[in-house]
PDB file of C-alpha atoms in Angstrom:
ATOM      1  CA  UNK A  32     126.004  47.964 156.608  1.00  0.00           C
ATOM      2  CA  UNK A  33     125.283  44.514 157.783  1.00  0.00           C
ATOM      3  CA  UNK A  34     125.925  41.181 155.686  1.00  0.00           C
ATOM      4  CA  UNK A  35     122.101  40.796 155.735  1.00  0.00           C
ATOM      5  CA  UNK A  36     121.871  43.967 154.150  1.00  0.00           C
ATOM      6  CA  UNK A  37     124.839  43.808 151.837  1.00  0.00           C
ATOM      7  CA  UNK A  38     123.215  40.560 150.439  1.00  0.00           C
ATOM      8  CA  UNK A  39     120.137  42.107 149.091  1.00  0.00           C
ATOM      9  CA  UNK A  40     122.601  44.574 147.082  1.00  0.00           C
ATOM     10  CA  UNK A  41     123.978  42.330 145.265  1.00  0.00           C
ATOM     11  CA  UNK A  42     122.755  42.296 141.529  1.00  0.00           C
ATOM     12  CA  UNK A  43     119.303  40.684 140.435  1.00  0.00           C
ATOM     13  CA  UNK A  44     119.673  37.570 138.704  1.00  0.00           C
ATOM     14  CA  UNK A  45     117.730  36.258 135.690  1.00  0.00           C
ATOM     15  CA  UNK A  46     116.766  33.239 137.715  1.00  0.00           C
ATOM     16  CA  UNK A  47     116.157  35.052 140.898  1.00  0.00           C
ATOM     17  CA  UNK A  48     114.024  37.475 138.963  1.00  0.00           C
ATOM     18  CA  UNK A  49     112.093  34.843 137.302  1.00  0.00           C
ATOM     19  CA  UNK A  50     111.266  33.327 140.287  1.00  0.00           C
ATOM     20  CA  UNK A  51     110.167  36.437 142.224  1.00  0.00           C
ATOM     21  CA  UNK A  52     107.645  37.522 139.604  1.00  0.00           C
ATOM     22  CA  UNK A  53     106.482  33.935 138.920  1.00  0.00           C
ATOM     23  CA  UNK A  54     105.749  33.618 143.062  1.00  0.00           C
ATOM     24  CA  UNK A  55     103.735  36.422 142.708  1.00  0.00           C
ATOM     25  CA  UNK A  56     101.777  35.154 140.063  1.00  0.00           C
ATOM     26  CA  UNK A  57     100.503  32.650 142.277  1.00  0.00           C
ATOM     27  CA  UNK A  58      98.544  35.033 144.882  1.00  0.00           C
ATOM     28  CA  UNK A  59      95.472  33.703 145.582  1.00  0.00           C
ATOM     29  CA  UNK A  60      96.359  30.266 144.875  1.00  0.00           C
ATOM     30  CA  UNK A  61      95.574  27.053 146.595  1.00  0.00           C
ATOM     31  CA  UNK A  62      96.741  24.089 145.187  1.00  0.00           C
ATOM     32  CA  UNK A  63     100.168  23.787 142.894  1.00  0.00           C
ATOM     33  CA  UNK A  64     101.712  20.900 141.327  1.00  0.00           C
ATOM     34  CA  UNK A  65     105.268  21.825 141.016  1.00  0.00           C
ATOM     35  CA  UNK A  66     107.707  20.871 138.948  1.00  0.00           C
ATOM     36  CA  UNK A  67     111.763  20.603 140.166  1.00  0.00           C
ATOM     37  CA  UNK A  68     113.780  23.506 139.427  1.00  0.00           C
ATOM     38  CA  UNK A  69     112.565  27.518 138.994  1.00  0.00           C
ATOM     39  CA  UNK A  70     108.680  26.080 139.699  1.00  0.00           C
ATOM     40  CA  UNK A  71     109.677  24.962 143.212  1.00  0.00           C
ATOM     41  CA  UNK A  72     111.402  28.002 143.981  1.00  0.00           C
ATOM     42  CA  UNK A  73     108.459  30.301 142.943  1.00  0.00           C
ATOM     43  CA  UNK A  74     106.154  28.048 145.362  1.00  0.00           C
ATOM     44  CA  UNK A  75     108.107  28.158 148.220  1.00  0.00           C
ATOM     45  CA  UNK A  76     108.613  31.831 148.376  1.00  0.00           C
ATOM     46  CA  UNK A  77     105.083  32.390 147.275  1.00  0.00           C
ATOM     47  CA  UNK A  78     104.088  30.467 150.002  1.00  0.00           C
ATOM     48  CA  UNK A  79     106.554  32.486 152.364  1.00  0.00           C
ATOM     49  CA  UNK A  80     105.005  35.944 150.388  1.00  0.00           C
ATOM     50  CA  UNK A  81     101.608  36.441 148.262  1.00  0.00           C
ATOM     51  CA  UNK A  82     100.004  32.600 149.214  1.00  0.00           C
ATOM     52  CA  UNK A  83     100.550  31.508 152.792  1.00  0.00           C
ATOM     53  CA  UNK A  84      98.005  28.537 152.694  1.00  0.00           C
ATOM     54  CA  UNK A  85      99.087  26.848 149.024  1.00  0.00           C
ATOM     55  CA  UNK A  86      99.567  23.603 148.768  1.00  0.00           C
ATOM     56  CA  UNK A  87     102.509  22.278 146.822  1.00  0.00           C
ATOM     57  CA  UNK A  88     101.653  18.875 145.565  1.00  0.00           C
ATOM     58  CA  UNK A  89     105.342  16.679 143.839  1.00  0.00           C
ATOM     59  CA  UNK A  90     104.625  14.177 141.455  1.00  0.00           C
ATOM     60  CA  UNK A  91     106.332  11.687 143.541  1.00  0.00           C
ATOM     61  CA  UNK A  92     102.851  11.597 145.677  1.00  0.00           C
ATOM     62  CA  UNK A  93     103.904  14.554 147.999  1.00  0.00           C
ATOM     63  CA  UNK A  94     100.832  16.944 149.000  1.00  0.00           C
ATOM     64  CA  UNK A  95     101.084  19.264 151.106  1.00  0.00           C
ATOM     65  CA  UNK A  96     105.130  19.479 151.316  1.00  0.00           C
ATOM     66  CA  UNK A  97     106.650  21.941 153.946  1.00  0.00           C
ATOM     67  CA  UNK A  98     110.934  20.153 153.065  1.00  0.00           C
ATOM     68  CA  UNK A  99     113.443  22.059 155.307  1.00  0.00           C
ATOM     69  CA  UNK A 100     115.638  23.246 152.319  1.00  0.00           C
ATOM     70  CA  UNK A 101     115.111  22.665 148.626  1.00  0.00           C
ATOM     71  CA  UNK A 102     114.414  19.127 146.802  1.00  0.00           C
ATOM     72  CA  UNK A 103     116.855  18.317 144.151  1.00  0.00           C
ATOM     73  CA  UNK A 104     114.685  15.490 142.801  1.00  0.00           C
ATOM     74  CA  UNK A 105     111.626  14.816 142.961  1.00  0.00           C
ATOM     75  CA  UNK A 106     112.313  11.847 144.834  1.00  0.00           C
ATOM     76  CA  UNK A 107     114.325  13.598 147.506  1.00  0.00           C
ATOM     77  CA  UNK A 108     113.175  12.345 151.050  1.00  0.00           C
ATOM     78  CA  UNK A 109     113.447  16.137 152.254  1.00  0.00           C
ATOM     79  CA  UNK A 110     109.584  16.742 150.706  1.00  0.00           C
ATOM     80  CA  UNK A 111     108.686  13.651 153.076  1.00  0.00           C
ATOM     81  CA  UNK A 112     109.736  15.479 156.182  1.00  0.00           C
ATOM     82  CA  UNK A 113     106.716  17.513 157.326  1.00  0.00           C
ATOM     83  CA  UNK A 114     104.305  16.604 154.141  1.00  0.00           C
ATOM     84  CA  UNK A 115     100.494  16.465 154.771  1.00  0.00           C
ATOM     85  CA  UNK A 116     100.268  13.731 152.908  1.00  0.00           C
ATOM     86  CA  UNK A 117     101.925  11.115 150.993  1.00  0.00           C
ATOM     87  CA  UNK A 118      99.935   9.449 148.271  1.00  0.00           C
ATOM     88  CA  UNK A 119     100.495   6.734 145.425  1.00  0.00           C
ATOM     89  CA  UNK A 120     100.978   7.710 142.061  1.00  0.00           C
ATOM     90  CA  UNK A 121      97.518   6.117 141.398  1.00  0.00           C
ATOM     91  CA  UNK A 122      96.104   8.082 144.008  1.00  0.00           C
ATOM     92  CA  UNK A 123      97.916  11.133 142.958  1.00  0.00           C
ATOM     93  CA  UNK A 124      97.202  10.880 138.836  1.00  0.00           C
ATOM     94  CA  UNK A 125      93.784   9.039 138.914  1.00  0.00           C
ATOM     95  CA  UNK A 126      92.210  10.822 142.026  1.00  0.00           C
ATOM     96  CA  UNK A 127      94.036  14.270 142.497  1.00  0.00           C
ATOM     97  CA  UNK A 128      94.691  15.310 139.100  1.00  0.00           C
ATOM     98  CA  UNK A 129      92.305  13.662 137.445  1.00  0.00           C
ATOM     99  CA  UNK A 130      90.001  14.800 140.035  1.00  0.00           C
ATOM    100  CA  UNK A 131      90.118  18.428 139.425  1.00  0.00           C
ATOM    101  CA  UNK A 132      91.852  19.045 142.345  1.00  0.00           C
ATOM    102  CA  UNK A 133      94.575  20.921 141.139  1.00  0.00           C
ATOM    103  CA  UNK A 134      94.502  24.864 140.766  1.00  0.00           C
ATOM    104  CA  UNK A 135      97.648  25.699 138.746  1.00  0.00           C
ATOM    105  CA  UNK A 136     100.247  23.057 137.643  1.00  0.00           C
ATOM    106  CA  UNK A 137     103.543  24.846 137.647  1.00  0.00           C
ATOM    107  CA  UNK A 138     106.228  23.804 134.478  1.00  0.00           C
ATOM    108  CA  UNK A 139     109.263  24.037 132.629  1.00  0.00           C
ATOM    109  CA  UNK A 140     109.732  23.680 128.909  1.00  0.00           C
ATOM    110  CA  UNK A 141     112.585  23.867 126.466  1.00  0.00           C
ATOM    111  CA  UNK A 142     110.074  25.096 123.572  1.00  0.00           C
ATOM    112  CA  UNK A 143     106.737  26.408 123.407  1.00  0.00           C
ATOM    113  CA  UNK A 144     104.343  27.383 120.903  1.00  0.00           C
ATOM    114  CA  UNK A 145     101.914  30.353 120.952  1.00  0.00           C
ATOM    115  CA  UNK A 146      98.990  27.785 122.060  1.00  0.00           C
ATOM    116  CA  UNK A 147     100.854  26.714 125.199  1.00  0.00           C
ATOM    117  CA  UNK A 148     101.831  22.941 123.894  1.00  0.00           C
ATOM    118  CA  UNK A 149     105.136  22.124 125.317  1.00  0.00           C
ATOM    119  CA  UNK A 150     108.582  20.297 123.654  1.00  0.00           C
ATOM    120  CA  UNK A 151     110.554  18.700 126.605  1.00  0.00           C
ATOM    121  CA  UNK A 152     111.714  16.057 124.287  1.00  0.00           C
ATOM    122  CA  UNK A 153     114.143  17.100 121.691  1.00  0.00           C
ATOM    123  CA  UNK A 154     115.719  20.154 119.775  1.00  0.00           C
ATOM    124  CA  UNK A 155     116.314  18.949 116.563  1.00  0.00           C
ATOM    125  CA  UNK A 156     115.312  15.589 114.685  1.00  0.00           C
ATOM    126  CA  UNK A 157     113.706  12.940 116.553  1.00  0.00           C
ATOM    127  CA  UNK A 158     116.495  10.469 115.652  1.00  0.00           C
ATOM    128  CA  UNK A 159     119.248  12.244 115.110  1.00  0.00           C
ATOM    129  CA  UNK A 160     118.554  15.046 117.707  1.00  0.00           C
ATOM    130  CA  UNK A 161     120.657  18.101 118.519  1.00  0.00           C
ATOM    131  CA  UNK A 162     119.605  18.049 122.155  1.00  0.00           C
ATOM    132  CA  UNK A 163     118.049  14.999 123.975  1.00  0.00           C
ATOM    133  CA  UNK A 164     115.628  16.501 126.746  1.00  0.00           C
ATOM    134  CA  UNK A 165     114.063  14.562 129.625  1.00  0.00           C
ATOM    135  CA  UNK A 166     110.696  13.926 128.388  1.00  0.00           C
ATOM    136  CA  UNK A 167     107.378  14.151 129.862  1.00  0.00           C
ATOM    137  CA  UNK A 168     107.415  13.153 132.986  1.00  0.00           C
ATOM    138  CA  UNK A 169     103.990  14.081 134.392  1.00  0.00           C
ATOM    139  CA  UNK A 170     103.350  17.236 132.518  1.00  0.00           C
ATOM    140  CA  UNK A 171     100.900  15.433 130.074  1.00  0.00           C
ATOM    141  CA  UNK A 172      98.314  14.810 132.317  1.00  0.00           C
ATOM    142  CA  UNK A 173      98.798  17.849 134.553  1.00  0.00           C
ATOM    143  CA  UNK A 174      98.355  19.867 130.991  1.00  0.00           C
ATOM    144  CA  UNK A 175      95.401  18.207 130.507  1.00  0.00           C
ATOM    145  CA  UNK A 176      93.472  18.379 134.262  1.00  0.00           C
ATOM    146  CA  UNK A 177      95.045  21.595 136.439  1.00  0.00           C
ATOM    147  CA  UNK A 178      92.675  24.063 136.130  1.00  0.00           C
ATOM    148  CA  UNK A 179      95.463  26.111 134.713  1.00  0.00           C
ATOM    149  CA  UNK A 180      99.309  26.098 133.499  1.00  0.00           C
ATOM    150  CA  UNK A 181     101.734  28.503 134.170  1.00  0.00           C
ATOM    151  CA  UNK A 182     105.453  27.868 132.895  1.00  0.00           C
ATOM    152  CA  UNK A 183     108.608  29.578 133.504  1.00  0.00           C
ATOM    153  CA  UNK A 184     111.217  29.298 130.688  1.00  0.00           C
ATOM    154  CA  UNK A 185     114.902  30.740 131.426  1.00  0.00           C
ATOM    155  CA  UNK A 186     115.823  31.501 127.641  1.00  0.00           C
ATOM    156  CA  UNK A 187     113.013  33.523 125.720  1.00  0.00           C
ATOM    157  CA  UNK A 188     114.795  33.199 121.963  1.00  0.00           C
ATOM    158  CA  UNK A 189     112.773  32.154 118.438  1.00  0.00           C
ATOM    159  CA  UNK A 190     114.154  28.710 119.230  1.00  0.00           C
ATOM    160  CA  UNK A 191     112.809  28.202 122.463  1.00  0.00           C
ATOM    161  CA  UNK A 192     109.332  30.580 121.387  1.00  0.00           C
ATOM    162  CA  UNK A 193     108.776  27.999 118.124  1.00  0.00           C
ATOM    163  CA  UNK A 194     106.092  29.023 115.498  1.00  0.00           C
ATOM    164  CA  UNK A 195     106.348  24.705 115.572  1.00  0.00           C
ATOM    165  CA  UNK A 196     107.449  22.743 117.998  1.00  0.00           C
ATOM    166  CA  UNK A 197     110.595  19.922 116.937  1.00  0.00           C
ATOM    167  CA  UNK A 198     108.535  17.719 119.365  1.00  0.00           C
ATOM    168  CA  UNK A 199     105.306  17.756 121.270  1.00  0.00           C
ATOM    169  CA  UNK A 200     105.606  16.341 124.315  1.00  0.00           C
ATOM    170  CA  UNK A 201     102.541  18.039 126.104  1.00  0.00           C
ATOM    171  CA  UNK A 202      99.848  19.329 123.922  1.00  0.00           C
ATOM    172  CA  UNK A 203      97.718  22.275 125.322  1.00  0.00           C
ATOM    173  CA  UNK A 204      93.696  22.119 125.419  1.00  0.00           C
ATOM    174  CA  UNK A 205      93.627  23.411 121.744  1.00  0.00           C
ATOM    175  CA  UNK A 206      95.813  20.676 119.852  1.00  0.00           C
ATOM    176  CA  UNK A 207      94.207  18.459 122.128  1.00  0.00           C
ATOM    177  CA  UNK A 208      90.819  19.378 120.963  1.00  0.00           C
ATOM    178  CA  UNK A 209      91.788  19.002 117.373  1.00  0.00           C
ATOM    179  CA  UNK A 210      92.555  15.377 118.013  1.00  0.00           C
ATOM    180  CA  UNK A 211      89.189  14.715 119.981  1.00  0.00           C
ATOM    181  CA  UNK A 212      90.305  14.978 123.114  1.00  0.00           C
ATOM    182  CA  UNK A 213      88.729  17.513 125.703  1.00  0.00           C
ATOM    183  CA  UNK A 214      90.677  18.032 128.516  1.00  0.00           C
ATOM    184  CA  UNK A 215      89.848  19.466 131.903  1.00  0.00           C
ATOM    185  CA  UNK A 216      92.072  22.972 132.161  1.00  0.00           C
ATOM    186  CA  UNK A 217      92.308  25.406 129.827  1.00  0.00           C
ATOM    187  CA  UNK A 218      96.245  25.189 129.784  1.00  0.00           C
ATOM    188  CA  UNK A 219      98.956  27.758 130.035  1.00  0.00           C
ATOM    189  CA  UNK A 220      97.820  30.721 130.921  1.00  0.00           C
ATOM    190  CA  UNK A 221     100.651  32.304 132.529  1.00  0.00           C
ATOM    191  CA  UNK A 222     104.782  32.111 130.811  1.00  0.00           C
ATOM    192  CA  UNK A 223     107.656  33.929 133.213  1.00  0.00           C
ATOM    193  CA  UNK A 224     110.485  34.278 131.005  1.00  0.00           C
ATOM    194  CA  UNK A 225     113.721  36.482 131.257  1.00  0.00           C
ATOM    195  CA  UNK A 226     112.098  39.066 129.756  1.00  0.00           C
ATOM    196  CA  UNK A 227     109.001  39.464 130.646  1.00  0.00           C
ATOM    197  CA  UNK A 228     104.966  37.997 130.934  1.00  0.00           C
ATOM    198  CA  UNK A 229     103.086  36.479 128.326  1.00  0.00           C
ATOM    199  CA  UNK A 230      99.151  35.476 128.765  1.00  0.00           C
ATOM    200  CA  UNK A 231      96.230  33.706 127.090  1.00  0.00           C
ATOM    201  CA  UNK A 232      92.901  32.880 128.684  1.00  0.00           C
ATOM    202  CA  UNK A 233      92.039  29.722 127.060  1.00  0.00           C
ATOM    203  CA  UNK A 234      91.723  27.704 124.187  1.00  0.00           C
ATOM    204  CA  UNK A 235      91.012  29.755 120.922  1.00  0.00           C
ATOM    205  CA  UNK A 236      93.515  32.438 122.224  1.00  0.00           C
ATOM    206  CA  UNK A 237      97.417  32.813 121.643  1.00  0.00           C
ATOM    207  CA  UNK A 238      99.679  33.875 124.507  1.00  0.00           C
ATOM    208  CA  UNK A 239     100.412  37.523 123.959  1.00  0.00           C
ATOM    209  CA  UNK A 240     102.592  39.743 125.927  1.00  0.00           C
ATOM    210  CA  UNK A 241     100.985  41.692 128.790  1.00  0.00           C
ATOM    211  CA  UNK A 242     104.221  43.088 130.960  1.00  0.00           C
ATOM    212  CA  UNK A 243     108.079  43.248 130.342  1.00  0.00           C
ATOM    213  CA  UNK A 244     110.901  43.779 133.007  1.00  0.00           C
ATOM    214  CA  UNK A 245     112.588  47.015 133.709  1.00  0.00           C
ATOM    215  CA  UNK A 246     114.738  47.802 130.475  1.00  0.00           C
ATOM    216  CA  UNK A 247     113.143  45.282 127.905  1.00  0.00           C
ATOM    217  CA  UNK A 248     111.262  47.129 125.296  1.00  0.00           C
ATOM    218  CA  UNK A 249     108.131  45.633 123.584  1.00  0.00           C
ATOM    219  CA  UNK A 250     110.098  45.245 120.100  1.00  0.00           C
ATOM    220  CA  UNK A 251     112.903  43.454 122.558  1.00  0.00           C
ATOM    221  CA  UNK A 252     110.445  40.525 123.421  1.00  0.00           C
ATOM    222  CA  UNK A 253     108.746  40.585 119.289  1.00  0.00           C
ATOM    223  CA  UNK A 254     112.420  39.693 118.552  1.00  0.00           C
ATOM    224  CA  UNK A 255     112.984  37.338 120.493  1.00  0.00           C
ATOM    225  CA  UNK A 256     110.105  35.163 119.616  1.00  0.00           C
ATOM    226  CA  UNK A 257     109.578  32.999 116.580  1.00  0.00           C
ATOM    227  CA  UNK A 258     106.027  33.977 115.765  1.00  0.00           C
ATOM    228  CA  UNK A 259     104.353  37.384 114.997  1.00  0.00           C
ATOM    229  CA  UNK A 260     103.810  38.045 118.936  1.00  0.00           C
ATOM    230  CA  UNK A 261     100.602  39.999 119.400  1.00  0.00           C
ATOM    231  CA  UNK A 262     101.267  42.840 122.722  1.00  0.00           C
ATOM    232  CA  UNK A 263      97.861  43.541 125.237  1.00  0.00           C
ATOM    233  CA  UNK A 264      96.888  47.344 124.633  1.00  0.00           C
ATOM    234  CA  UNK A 265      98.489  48.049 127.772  1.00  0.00           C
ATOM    235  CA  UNK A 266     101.559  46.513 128.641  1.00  0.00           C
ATOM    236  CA  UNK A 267     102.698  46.696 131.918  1.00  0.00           C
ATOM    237  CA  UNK A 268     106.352  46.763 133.363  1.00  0.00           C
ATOM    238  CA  UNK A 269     106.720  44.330 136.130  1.00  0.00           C
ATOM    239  CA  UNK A 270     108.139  45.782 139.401  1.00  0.00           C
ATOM    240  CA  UNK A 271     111.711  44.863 140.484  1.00  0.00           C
ATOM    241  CA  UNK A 272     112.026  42.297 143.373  1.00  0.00           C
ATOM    242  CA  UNK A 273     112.196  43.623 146.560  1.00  0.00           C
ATOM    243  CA  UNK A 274     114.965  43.576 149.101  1.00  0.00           C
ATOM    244  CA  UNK A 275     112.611  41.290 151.271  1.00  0.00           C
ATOM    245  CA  UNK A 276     111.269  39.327 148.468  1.00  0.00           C
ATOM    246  CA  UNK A 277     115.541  38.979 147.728  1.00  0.00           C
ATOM    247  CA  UNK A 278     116.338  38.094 151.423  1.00  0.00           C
ATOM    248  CA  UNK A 279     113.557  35.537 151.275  1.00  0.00           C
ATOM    249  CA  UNK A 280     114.777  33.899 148.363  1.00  0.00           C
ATOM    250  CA  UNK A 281     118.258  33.995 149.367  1.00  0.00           C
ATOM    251  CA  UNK A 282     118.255  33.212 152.944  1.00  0.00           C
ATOM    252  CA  UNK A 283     115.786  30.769 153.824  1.00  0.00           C
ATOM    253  CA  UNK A 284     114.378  29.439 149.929  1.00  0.00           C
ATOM    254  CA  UNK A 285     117.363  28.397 148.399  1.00  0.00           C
ATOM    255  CA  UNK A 286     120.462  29.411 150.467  1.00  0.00           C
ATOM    256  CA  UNK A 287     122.688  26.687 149.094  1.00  0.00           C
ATOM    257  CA  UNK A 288     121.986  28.183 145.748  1.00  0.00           C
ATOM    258  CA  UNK A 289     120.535  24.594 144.346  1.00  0.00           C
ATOM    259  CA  UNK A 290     118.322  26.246 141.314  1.00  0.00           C
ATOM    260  CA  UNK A 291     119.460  29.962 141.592  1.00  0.00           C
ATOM    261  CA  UNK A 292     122.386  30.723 139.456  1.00  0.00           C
TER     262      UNK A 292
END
């Protein structure tokens, strides 16, 4: 057996899986604002896989990155090498996001609720907090104008799944509504976590779970989440990653192991 070979044996990770099924998620896509971390993995290989012609747009003013290996920030000069186009942040909030250009905005959370509003704040108390998280960054206003959100979360527990949010940093399209503000996307529509796929279509509907991975049971997932998780009438299992989905990831997406763990 060759060392190619004997490297797409090795055991599936959480994060590798997460990243495969998120990538695939984004067939059919054309433009993705990505954020650093799992998100940038999934649009690289889905751009290696399912979506040979996205664009991944960096809120540093990158569109159109091709870097060599992965960013670590999003001010790494690697997305520079190769871009289509570099842009001002100006340019890039009031023009590109603002101007509907954007097809799925990719994120990260530490909580969400079952209306897709996002904590990247705190865990805990505001001032006294348990965990102080990075804040917003640009996640506000790509919320509010990609035509949709998905997110990928690495822990699915009743603390990071929140009935109510300690903190919300991003409100989705319905809390937004309820304050008077209409936004252009209809928000997260799409949530990878380790154990499987949760969905809404828009405002007025809650994410529910429409697929789990191999060996998670339905009741697994209702567990693990801290509100009374509604299940589509069919859910689906989601299919393993593939040895050349694996290779992919491992060999030419993140070789140095930056984001997988």
């Amino acid at each position: 057996m060759s060392e190619q070979d004997r490297g797409t044996t090795r055991p599936v990770t959480s994060s590798e899986l997460l990243s495969v099924v998120a990538a695939r998620e984004l067939a059919g896509r054309r433009t993705v604002f990505a954020g650093i971390g799992l998100p940038t993995l999934a649009a690289e290989l889905a751009r290696l896989t399912v979506a040979r012609d996205i664009e991944v747009v960096y809120e540093s003013g990158v569109c159109g990155a091709h870097p060599s290996h992965l960013p670590e920030t999003i001010a790494d000069a690697v997305l520079i090498t190769g871009a289509e186009a570099v842009v001002s942040m100006p340019t890039l909030f009031g023009s590109v996001l603002q101007g509907g250009h954007i097809d799925v905005g990719f994120l990260g959370a530490a909580q969400i609720d079952r209306w897709g509003s996002l904590n990247t704040s705190v865990i805990g108390d505001w001032v006294r907090p348990s965990v102080r998280l990075p804040g917003s960054g640009g996640a506000v206003e790509v919320m509010a104008n990609a035509r949709e959100v998905f997110v990928v979360m690495r822990r699915h527990t009743p603390r990071s799944f929140a009935d109510a949010l300690d903190f919300c940093t991003t409100p989705g399209p319905d809390r937004a509504l309820a304050d008077g503000i209409r936004p252009l996307g209809v928000g997260v529509t799409r949530v990878v976590t380790e154990l499987g796929v949760l969905a809404r279509k828009g405002v007025g509907d809650e994410l529910r779970l429409v697929a789990v991975h191999p060996g998670v049971t339905v009741e697994q997932v209702r567990a693990a989440t801290g509100w009374d998780l509604k299940a589509a009438a069919s859910v689906t299992t989601t299919a393993p990653p593939t040895p050349a989905e694996l290779r992919l990831l491992r060999d030419d997406v993140d070789p140095d192991r930056v984001y997988l763990r």
